[in-house]
Tab-separated table of N, CA and C in Angstrom:
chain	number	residue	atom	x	y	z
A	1	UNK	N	0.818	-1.199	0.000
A	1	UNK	CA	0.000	0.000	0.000
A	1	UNK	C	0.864	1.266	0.000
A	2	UNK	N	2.047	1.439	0.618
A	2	UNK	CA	2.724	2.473	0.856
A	2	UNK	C	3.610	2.854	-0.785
A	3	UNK	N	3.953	1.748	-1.637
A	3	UNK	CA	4.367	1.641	-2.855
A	3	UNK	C	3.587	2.845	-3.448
A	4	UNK	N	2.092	2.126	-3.515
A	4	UNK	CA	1.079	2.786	-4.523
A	4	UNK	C	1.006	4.314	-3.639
A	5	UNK	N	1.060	4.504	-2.287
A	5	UNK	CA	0.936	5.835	-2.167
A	5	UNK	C	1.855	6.568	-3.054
A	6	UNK	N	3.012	6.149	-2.865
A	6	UNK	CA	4.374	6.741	-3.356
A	6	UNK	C	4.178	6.984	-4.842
A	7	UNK	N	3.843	6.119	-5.613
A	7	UNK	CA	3.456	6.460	-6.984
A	7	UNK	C	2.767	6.984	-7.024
A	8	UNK	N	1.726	7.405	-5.955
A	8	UNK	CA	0.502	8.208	-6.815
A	8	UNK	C	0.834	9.447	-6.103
A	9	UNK	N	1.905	9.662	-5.589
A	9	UNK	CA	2.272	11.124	-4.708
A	9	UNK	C	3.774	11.478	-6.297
A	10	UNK	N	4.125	10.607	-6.595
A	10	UNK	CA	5.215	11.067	-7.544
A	10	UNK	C	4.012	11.812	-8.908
A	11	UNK	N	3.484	10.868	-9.388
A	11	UNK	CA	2.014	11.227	-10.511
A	11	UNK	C	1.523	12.314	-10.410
A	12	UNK	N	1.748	13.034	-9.074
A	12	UNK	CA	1.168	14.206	-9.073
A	12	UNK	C	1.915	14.787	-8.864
A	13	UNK	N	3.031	14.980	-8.739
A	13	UNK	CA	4.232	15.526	-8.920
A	13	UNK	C	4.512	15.808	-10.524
A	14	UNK	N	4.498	14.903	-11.211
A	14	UNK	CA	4.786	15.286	-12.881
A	14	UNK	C	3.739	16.109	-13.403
A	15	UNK	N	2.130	15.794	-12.710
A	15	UNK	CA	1.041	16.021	-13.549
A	15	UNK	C	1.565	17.598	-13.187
A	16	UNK	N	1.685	17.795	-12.227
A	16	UNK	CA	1.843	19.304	-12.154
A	16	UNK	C	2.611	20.334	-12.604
A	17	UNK	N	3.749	19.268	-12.297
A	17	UNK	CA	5.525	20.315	-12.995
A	17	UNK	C	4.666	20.134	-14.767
A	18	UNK	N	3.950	19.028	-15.505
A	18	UNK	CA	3.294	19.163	-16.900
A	18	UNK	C	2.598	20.074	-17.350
A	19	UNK	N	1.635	20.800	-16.163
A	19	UNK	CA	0.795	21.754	-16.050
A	19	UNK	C	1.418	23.009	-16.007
A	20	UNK	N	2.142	22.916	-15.086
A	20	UNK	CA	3.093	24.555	-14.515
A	20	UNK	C	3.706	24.550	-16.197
A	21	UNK	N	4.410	23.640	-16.511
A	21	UNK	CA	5.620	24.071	-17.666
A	21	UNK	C	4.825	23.656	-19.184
A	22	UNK	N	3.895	22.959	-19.091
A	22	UNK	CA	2.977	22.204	-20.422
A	22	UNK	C	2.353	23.603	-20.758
A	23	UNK	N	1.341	24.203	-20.111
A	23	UNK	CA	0.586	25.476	-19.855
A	23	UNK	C	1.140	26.259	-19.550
A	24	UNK	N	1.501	26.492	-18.839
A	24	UNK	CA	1.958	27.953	-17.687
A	24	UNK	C	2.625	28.646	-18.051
A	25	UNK	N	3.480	27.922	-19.048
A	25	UNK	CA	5.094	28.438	-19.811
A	25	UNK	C	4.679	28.777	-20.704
A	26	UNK	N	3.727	28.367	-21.643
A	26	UNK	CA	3.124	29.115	-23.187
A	26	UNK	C	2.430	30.480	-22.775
A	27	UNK	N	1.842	30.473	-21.676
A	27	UNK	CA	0.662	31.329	-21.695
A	27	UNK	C	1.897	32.678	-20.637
A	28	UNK	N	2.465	32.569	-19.744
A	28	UNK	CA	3.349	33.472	-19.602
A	28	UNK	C	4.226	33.688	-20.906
A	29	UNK	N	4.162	33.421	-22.036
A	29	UNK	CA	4.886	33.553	-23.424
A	29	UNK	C	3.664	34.667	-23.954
A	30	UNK	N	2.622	34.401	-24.186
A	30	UNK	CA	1.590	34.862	-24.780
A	30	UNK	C	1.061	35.805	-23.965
A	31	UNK	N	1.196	36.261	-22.924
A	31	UNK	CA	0.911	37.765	-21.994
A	31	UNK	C	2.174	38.474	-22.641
A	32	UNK	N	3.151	38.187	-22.025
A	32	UNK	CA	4.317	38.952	-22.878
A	32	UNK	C	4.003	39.557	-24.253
A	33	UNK	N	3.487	38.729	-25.430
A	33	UNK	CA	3.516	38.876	-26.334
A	33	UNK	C	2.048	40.081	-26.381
A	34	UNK	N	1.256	39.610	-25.454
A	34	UNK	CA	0.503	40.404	-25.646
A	34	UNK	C	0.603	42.298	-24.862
A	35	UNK	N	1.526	42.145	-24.085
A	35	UNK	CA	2.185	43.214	-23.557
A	35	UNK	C	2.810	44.198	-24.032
A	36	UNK	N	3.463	43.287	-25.472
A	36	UNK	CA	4.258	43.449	-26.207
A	36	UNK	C	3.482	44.210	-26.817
A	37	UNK	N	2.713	43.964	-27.669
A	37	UNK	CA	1.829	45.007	-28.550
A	37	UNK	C	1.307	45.666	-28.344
A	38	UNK	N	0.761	45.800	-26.235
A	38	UNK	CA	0.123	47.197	-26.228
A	38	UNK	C	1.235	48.154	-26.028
A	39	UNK	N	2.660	47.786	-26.037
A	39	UNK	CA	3.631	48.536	-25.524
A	39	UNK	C	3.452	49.933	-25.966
A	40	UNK	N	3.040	49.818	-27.319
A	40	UNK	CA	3.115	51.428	-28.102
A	40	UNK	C	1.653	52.012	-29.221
A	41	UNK	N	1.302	52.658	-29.005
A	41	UNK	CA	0.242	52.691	-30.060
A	41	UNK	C	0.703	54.225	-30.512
A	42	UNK	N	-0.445	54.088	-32.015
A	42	UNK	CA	-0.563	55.354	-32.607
A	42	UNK	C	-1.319	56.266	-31.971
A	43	UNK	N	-0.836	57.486	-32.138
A	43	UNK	CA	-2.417	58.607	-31.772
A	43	UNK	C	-2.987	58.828	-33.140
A	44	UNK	N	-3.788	60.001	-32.609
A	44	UNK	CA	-4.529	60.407	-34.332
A	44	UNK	C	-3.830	60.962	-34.994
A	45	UNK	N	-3.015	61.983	-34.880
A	45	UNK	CA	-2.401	62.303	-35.584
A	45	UNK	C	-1.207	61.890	-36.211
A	46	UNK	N	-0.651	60.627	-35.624
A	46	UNK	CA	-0.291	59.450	-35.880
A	46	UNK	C	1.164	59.724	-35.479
A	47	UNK	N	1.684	60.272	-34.588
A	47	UNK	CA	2.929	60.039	-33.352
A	47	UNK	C	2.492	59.148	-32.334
A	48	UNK	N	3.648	57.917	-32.151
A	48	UNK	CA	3.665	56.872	-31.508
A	48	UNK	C	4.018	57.255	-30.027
A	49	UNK	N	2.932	56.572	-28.982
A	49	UNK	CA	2.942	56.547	-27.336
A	49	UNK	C	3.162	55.347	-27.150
A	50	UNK	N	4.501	55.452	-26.147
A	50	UNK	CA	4.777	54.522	-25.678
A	50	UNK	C	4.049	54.198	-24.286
A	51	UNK	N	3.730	53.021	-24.124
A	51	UNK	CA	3.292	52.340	-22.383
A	51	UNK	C	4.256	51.715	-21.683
A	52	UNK	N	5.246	52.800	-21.084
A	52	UNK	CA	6.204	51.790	-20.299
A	52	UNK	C	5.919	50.521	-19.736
A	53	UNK	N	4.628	51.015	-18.489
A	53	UNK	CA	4.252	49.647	-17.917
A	53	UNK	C	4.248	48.165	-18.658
A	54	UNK	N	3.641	48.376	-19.806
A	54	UNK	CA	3.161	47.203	-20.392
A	54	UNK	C	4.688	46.850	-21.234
A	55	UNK	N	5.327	47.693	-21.382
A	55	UNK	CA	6.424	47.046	-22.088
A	55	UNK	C	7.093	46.600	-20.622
A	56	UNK	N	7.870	47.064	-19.749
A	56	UNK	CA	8.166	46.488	-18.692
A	56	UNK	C	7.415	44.676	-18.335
A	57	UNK	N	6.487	44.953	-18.052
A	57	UNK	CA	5.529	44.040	-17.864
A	57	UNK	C	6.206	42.816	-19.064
A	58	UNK	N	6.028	43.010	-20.530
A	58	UNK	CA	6.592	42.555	-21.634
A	58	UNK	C	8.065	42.197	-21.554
A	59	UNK	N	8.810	42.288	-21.355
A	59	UNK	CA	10.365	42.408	-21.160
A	59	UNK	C	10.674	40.952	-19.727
A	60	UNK	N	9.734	41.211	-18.731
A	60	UNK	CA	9.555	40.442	-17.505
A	60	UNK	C	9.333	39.294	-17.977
A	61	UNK	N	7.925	39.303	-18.566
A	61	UNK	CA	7.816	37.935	-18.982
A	61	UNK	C	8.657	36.876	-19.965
A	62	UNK	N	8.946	37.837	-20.592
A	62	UNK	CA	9.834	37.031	-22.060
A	62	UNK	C	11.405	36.641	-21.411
A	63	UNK	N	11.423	37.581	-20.567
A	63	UNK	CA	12.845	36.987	-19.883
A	63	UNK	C	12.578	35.858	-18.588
A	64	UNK	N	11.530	35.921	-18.053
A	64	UNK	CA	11.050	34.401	-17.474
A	64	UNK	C	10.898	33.432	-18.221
A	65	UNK	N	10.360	33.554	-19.344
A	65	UNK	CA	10.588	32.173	-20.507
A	65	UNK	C	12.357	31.750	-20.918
A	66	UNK	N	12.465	33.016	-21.238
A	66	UNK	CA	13.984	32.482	-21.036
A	66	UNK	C	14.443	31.741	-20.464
A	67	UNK	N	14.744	32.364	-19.355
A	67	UNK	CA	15.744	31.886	-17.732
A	67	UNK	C	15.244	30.534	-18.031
A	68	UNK	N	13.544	29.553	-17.593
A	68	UNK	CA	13.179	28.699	-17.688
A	68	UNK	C	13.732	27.820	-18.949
A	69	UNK	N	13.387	28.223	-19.802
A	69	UNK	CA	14.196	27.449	-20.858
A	69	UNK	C	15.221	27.177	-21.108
A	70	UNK	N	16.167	28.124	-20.592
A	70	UNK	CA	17.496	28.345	-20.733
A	70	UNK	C	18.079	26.627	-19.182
A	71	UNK	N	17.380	26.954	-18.686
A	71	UNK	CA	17.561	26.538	-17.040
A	71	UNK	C	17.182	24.782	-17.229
A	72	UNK	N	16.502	24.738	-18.015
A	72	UNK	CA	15.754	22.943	-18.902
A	72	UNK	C	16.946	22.594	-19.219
A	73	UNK	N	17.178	23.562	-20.552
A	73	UNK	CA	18.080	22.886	-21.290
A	73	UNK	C	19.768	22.600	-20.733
A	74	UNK	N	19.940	23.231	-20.004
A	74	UNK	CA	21.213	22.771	-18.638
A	74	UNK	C	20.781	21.772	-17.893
A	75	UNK	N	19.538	21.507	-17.257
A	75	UNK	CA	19.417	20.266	-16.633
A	75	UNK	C	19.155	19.313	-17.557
A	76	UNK	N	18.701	18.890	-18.788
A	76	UNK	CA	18.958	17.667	-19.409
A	76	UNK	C	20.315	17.347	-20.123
A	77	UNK	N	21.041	18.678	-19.918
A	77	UNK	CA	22.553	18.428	-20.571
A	77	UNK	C	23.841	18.528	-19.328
A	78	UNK	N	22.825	18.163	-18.222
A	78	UNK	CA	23.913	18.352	-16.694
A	78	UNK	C	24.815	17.347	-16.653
A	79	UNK	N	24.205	15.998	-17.038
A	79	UNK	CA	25.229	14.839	-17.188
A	79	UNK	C	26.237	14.801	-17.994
A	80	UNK	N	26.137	15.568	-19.565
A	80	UNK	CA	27.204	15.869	-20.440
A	80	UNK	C	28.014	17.031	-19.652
A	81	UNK	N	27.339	17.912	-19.458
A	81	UNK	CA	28.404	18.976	-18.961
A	81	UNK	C	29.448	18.828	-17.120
A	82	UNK	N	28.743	18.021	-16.553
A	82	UNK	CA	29.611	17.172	-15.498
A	82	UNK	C	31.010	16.623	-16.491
A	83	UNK	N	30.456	15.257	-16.921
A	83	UNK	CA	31.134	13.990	-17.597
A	83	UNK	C	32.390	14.743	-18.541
A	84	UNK	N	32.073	15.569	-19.446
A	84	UNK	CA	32.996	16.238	-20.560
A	84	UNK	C	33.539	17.739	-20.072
A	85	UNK	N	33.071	18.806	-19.584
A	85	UNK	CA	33.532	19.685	-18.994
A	85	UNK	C	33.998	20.287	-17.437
A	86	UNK	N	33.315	19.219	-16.568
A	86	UNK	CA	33.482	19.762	-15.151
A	86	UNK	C	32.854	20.494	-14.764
A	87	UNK	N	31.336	20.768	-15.911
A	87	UNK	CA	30.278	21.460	-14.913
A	87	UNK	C	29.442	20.980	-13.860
A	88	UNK	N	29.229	21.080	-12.820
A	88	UNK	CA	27.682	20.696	-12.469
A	88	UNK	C	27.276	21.153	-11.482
A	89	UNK	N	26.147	21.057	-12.151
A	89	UNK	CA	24.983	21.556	-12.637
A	89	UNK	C	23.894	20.624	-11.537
A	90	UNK	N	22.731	21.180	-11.056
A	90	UNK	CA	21.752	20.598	-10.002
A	90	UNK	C	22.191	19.564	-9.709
A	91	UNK	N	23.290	19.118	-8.879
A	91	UNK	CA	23.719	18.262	-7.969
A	91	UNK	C	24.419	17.248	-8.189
A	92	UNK	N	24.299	17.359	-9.578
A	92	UNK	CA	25.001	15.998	-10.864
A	92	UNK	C	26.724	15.737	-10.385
A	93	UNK	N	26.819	14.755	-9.620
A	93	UNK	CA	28.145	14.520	-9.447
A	93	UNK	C	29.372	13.928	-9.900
């Protein structure tokens, strides 16, 4: 019985990190993007206003997709970069 707890406590462990990074990671992509475009508009007479906030706001997010992505792709390459360079990387010994 304690097995199956354990698996079904790990299961929800993936379902979630799937959710947080499956979802969570596109759609913090797609605020950005949408941040992105209110960053500046035309007036009528057609000189461009900028919206700091929303570009700020824009800039935040797209560099959280980053870091995250950036931060993946070092942990599935932690074992190469231990083994061949002497990095490591989340605990990889």
């Amino acid at each position: 019985m304690e097995t199956v707890l354990t698996n079904l406590r790990s299961l929800g462990e993936v379902t979630l990190a799937a959710l947080v990074l499956g979802a969570g990671l596109p759609m913090v992509f797609a605020l950005g993007v949408r941040w992105w475009s209110a960053a500046a508009s035309a007036g009528p007479d057609g000189t461009v206003r900028r919206n700091p906030v929303a570009l700020a706001g824009a800039y935040l997010c797209l560099i959280a997709v980053l870091v995250v992505v950036v931060a993946a792709v070092l942990f599935v390459a932690k074992a190469f970069l231990a083994d061949r360079l002497g990095i490591h990387l989340f605990g990889q010994a």
